[in-house]
């Protein structure tokens, strides 16, 4: 009986780890900003994201992840020369919390400008988070727009 309970508990922790593994944290952002868009493609597809569109002329790619909680994460990558810009649109509060908790251990400066939170991270860039209410109103779900702009010295390498 104890073995069965232990196995169920272990599988529960494993499942929780896999669901959080699909969310994007500071480490993945740092990896994606320092690598080219093709390597980012393989990272996101490995995490379970689905590529919605790819435009070689504009050098943009869009990905989506539908979670089992009825939420979504839409990620847009745009390569501008050797710099990569990211935009996350989500209503998943776990994605927001994972990102904030992962940048908390790195040196940063935090500012608030209206309804926008700005985090300036040393050796990475700026993260702009805008939070809006859902229509129809749901206190448990909010829409987050997270824009990541790298510093001028953060470039993607092949």
PDB file of C-alpha atoms in Angstrom:
ATOM      1  CA  UNK A   1       0.000   0.000   0.000  1.00  0.00           C
ATOM      2  CA  UNK A   2       2.841   2.381   0.835  1.00  0.00           C
ATOM      3  CA  UNK A   3       4.488   1.633  -2.496  1.00  0.00           C
ATOM      4  CA  UNK A   4       1.313   2.515  -4.368  1.00  0.00           C
ATOM      5  CA  UNK A   5       0.928   5.801  -2.497  1.00  0.00           C
ATOM      6  CA  UNK A   6       4.591   6.610  -3.080  1.00  0.00           C
ATOM      7  CA  UNK A   7       4.237   5.875  -6.800  1.00  0.00           C
ATOM      8  CA  UNK A   8       1.128   8.086  -7.068  1.00  0.00           C
ATOM      9  CA  UNK A   9       2.855  10.889  -5.176  1.00  0.00           C
ATOM     10  CA  UNK A  10       5.952  10.623  -7.354  1.00  0.00           C
ATOM     11  CA  UNK A  11       3.900  10.661 -10.558  1.00  0.00           C
ATOM     12  CA  UNK A  12       2.018  13.738  -9.297  1.00  0.00           C
ATOM     13  CA  UNK A  13       5.287  15.612  -8.708  1.00  0.00           C
ATOM     14  CA  UNK A  14       6.577  14.496 -12.096  1.00  0.00           C
ATOM     15  CA  UNK A  15       3.421  15.751 -13.824  1.00  0.00           C
ATOM     16  CA  UNK A  16       3.648  19.085 -11.991  1.00  0.00           C
ATOM     17  CA  UNK A  17       7.281  19.416 -13.087  1.00  0.00           C
ATOM     18  CA  UNK A  18       6.422  18.707 -16.717  1.00  0.00           C
ATOM     19  CA  UNK A  19       3.595  21.245 -16.790  1.00  0.00           C
ATOM     20  CA  UNK A  20       5.832  23.939 -15.372  1.00  0.00           C
ATOM     21  CA  UNK A  21       8.561  22.869 -17.801  1.00  0.00           C
ATOM     22  CA  UNK A  22       6.462  24.197 -20.680  1.00  0.00           C
ATOM     23  CA  UNK A  23       6.446  27.701 -19.228  1.00  0.00           C
ATOM     24  CA  UNK A  24       9.157  30.175 -20.196  1.00  0.00           C
ATOM     25  CA  UNK A  25      11.544  31.432 -17.521  1.00  0.00           C
ATOM     26  CA  UNK A  26      14.506  33.811 -17.402  1.00  0.00           C
ATOM     27  CA  UNK A  27      16.931  31.042 -18.395  1.00  0.00           C
ATOM     28  CA  UNK A  28      14.997  30.226 -21.573  1.00  0.00           C
ATOM     29  CA  UNK A  29      14.709  33.913 -22.434  1.00  0.00           C
ATOM     30  CA  UNK A  30      18.438  34.347 -21.986  1.00  0.00           C
ATOM     31  CA  UNK A  31      19.101  31.273 -24.162  1.00  0.00           C
ATOM     32  CA  UNK A  32      16.752  32.491 -26.893  1.00  0.00           C
ATOM     33  CA  UNK A  33      18.166  36.029 -26.987  1.00  0.00           C
ATOM     34  CA  UNK A  34      21.724  34.716 -27.374  1.00  0.00           C
ATOM     35  CA  UNK A  35      20.933  32.143 -30.083  1.00  0.00           C
ATOM     36  CA  UNK A  36      19.587  32.417 -33.589  1.00  0.00           C
ATOM     37  CA  UNK A  37      15.926  32.005 -34.422  1.00  0.00           C
ATOM     38  CA  UNK A  38      16.387  28.435 -35.730  1.00  0.00           C
ATOM     39  CA  UNK A  39      17.754  27.200 -32.393  1.00  0.00           C
ATOM     40  CA  UNK A  40      14.911  28.957 -30.620  1.00  0.00           C
ATOM     41  CA  UNK A  41      12.534  27.110 -32.932  1.00  0.00           C
ATOM     42  CA  UNK A  42      13.856  23.721 -31.842  1.00  0.00           C
ATOM     43  CA  UNK A  43      13.751  24.738 -28.153  1.00  0.00           C
ATOM     44  CA  UNK A  44      10.123  25.846 -28.331  1.00  0.00           C
ATOM     45  CA  UNK A  45       8.991  22.835 -30.355  1.00  0.00           C
ATOM     46  CA  UNK A  46      10.714  20.606 -27.791  1.00  0.00           C
ATOM     47  CA  UNK A  47       8.789  22.344 -24.999  1.00  0.00           C
ATOM     48  CA  UNK A  48       5.487  21.553 -26.732  1.00  0.00           C
ATOM     49  CA  UNK A  49       4.744  24.830 -28.511  1.00  0.00           C
ATOM     50  CA  UNK A  50       3.100  24.703 -31.936  1.00  0.00           C
ATOM     51  CA  UNK A  51       4.320  26.992 -34.705  1.00  0.00           C
ATOM     52  CA  UNK A  52       1.419  29.122 -35.961  1.00  0.00           C
ATOM     53  CA  UNK A  53       3.209  31.103 -38.627  1.00  0.00           C
ATOM     54  CA  UNK A  54       6.634  31.715 -40.098  1.00  0.00           C
ATOM     55  CA  UNK A  55       7.548  34.682 -42.266  1.00  0.00           C
ATOM     56  CA  UNK A  56      11.064  34.460 -43.701  1.00  0.00           C
ATOM     57  CA  UNK A  57      10.837  37.872 -45.360  1.00  0.00           C
ATOM     58  CA  UNK A  58      10.013  39.692 -42.104  1.00  0.00           C
ATOM     59  CA  UNK A  59      12.039  37.190 -40.029  1.00  0.00           C
ATOM     60  CA  UNK A  60       9.188  36.542 -37.588  1.00  0.00           C
ATOM     61  CA  UNK A  61       7.790  33.384 -36.062  1.00  0.00           C
ATOM     62  CA  UNK A  62       4.697  32.840 -33.948  1.00  0.00           C
ATOM     63  CA  UNK A  63       4.119  29.969 -31.537  1.00  0.00           C
ATOM     64  CA  UNK A  64       1.226  28.963 -29.339  1.00  0.00           C
ATOM     65  CA  UNK A  65       0.716  26.653 -26.385  1.00  0.00           C
ATOM     66  CA  UNK A  66      -2.741  25.723 -25.146  1.00  0.00           C
ATOM     67  CA  UNK A  67      -2.616  24.451 -21.585  1.00  0.00           C
ATOM     68  CA  UNK A  68      -4.984  22.008 -19.962  1.00  0.00           C
ATOM     69  CA  UNK A  69      -6.318  24.742 -17.656  1.00  0.00           C
ATOM     70  CA  UNK A  70      -8.051  26.545 -20.538  1.00  0.00           C
ATOM     71  CA  UNK A  71      -5.321  29.152 -20.841  1.00  0.00           C
ATOM     72  CA  UNK A  72      -3.001  30.007 -23.695  1.00  0.00           C
ATOM     73  CA  UNK A  73       0.497  31.333 -24.287  1.00  0.00           C
ATOM     74  CA  UNK A  74       1.262  33.034 -27.606  1.00  0.00           C
ATOM     75  CA  UNK A  75       4.913  33.806 -28.321  1.00  0.00           C
ATOM     76  CA  UNK A  76       6.191  35.980 -31.165  1.00  0.00           C
ATOM     77  CA  UNK A  77       9.876  36.127 -32.097  1.00  0.00           C
ATOM     78  CA  UNK A  78      11.242  38.837 -34.372  1.00  0.00           C
ATOM     79  CA  UNK A  79      14.835  38.932 -35.549  1.00  0.00           C
ATOM     80  CA  UNK A  80      16.132  42.414 -36.299  1.00  0.00           C
ATOM     81  CA  UNK A  81      19.669  42.041 -37.559  1.00  0.00           C
ATOM     82  CA  UNK A  82      21.515  40.148 -34.831  1.00  0.00           C
ATOM     83  CA  UNK A  83      19.038  41.105 -32.121  1.00  0.00           C
ATOM     84  CA  UNK A  84      15.949  39.095 -31.230  1.00  0.00           C
ATOM     85  CA  UNK A  85      12.777  40.632 -29.801  1.00  0.00           C
ATOM     86  CA  UNK A  86      10.168  38.550 -27.991  1.00  0.00           C
ATOM     87  CA  UNK A  87       6.522  39.112 -27.135  1.00  0.00           C
ATOM     88  CA  UNK A  88       4.448  36.831 -24.901  1.00  0.00           C
ATOM     89  CA  UNK A  89       0.668  37.243 -24.832  1.00  0.00           C
ATOM     90  CA  UNK A  90      -0.973  35.031 -22.231  1.00  0.00           C
ATOM     91  CA  UNK A  91      -3.802  34.675 -19.777  1.00  0.00           C
ATOM     92  CA  UNK A  92      -1.916  32.047 -17.751  1.00  0.00           C
ATOM     93  CA  UNK A  93      -1.032  33.458 -14.346  1.00  0.00           C
ATOM     94  CA  UNK A  94       1.495  30.659 -13.833  1.00  0.00           C
ATOM     95  CA  UNK A  95       3.524  31.924 -16.807  1.00  0.00           C
ATOM     96  CA  UNK A  96       3.533  35.406 -15.276  1.00  0.00           C
ATOM     97  CA  UNK A  97       4.554  34.049 -11.853  1.00  0.00           C
ATOM     98  CA  UNK A  98       7.293  31.789 -13.251  1.00  0.00           C
ATOM     99  CA  UNK A  99       8.825  34.698 -15.135  1.00  0.00           C
ATOM    100  CA  UNK A 100       8.725  37.053 -12.137  1.00  0.00           C
ATOM    101  CA  UNK A 101      10.130  34.469  -9.725  1.00  0.00           C
ATOM    102  CA  UNK A 102      12.927  33.524 -12.130  1.00  0.00           C
ATOM    103  CA  UNK A 103      14.105  37.120 -12.614  1.00  0.00           C
ATOM    104  CA  UNK A 104      13.941  37.825  -8.879  1.00  0.00           C
ATOM    105  CA  UNK A 105      17.342  36.271  -8.227  1.00  0.00           C
ATOM    106  CA  UNK A 106      19.145  38.383 -10.835  1.00  0.00           C
ATOM    107  CA  UNK A 107      20.149  42.034 -10.405  1.00  0.00           C
ATOM    108  CA  UNK A 108      17.462  44.232 -11.822  1.00  0.00           C
ATOM    109  CA  UNK A 109      15.776  47.580 -11.530  1.00  0.00           C
ATOM    110  CA  UNK A 110      12.001  47.690 -11.247  1.00  0.00           C
ATOM    111  CA  UNK A 111       9.803  50.591 -12.349  1.00  0.00           C
ATOM    112  CA  UNK A 112       6.090  51.177 -12.716  1.00  0.00           C
ATOM    113  CA  UNK A 113       4.713  53.402 -15.431  1.00  0.00           C
ATOM    114  CA  UNK A 114       0.921  53.546 -15.405  1.00  0.00           C
ATOM    115  CA  UNK A 115      -0.359  50.020 -15.864  1.00  0.00           C
ATOM    116  CA  UNK A 116       3.022  48.762 -17.102  1.00  0.00           C
ATOM    117  CA  UNK A 117       5.702  47.095 -14.970  1.00  0.00           C
ATOM    118  CA  UNK A 118       9.245  47.503 -16.280  1.00  0.00           C
ATOM    119  CA  UNK A 119      12.124  45.256 -15.228  1.00  0.00           C
ATOM    120  CA  UNK A 120      15.591  46.197 -16.433  1.00  0.00           C
ATOM    121  CA  UNK A 121      17.892  43.180 -16.084  1.00  0.00           C
ATOM    122  CA  UNK A 122      21.651  43.480 -16.044  1.00  0.00           C
ATOM    123  CA  UNK A 123      23.298  41.829 -19.082  1.00  0.00           C
ATOM    124  CA  UNK A 124      19.950  40.928 -20.683  1.00  0.00           C
ATOM    125  CA  UNK A 125      17.605  43.795 -21.431  1.00  0.00           C
ATOM    126  CA  UNK A 126      14.211  45.129 -20.456  1.00  0.00           C
ATOM    127  CA  UNK A 127      10.998  43.268 -19.757  1.00  0.00           C
ATOM    128  CA  UNK A 128       7.745  45.216 -20.089  1.00  0.00           C
ATOM    129  CA  UNK A 129       4.625  43.635 -18.543  1.00  0.00           C
ATOM    130  CA  UNK A 130       1.169  45.058 -19.197  1.00  0.00           C
ATOM    131  CA  UNK A 131      -1.791  43.570 -17.355  1.00  0.00           C
ATOM    132  CA  UNK A 132      -5.428  43.960 -18.474  1.00  0.00           C
ATOM    133  CA  UNK A 133      -8.745  42.483 -17.371  1.00  0.00           C
ATOM    134  CA  UNK A 134     -10.551  39.733 -19.254  1.00  0.00           C
ATOM    135  CA  UNK A 135     -13.846  40.348 -20.988  1.00  0.00           C
ATOM    136  CA  UNK A 136     -16.118  38.982 -19.429  1.00  0.00           C
ATOM    137  CA  UNK A 137     -14.582  39.787 -16.045  1.00  0.00           C
ATOM    138  CA  UNK A 138     -12.923  36.857 -14.276  1.00  0.00           C
ATOM    139  CA  UNK A 139     -10.818  37.645 -11.192  1.00  0.00           C
ATOM    140  CA  UNK A 140      -8.729  34.495 -11.709  1.00  0.00           C
ATOM    141  CA  UNK A 141      -7.740  35.263 -15.298  1.00  0.00           C
ATOM    142  CA  UNK A 142      -6.029  38.370 -16.564  1.00  0.00           C
ATOM    143  CA  UNK A 143      -4.406  39.094 -19.887  1.00  0.00           C
ATOM    144  CA  UNK A 144      -0.671  39.711 -19.773  1.00  0.00           C
ATOM    145  CA  UNK A 145       1.424  41.197 -22.545  1.00  0.00           C
ATOM    146  CA  UNK A 146       5.113  40.607 -21.851  1.00  0.00           C
ATOM    147  CA  UNK A 147       7.572  42.285 -24.207  1.00  0.00           C
ATOM    148  CA  UNK A 148      11.283  41.527 -24.011  1.00  0.00           C
ATOM    149  CA  UNK A 149      13.767  43.907 -25.619  1.00  0.00           C
ATOM    150  CA  UNK A 150      17.454  42.957 -25.404  1.00  0.00           C
ATOM    151  CA  UNK A 151      20.247  45.382 -24.556  1.00  0.00           C
ATOM    152  CA  UNK A 152      22.320  46.669 -27.450  1.00  0.00           C
ATOM    153  CA  UNK A 153      25.184  44.298 -26.509  1.00  0.00           C
ATOM    154  CA  UNK A 154      22.962  41.168 -26.408  1.00  0.00           C
ATOM    155  CA  UNK A 155      23.173  39.578 -29.848  1.00  0.00           C
ATOM    156  CA  UNK A 156      22.162  36.244 -31.306  1.00  0.00           C
ATOM    157  CA  UNK A 157      25.024  34.003 -32.362  1.00  0.00           C
ATOM    158  CA  UNK A 158      24.885  31.221 -34.920  1.00  0.00           C
TER     159      UNK A 158
END
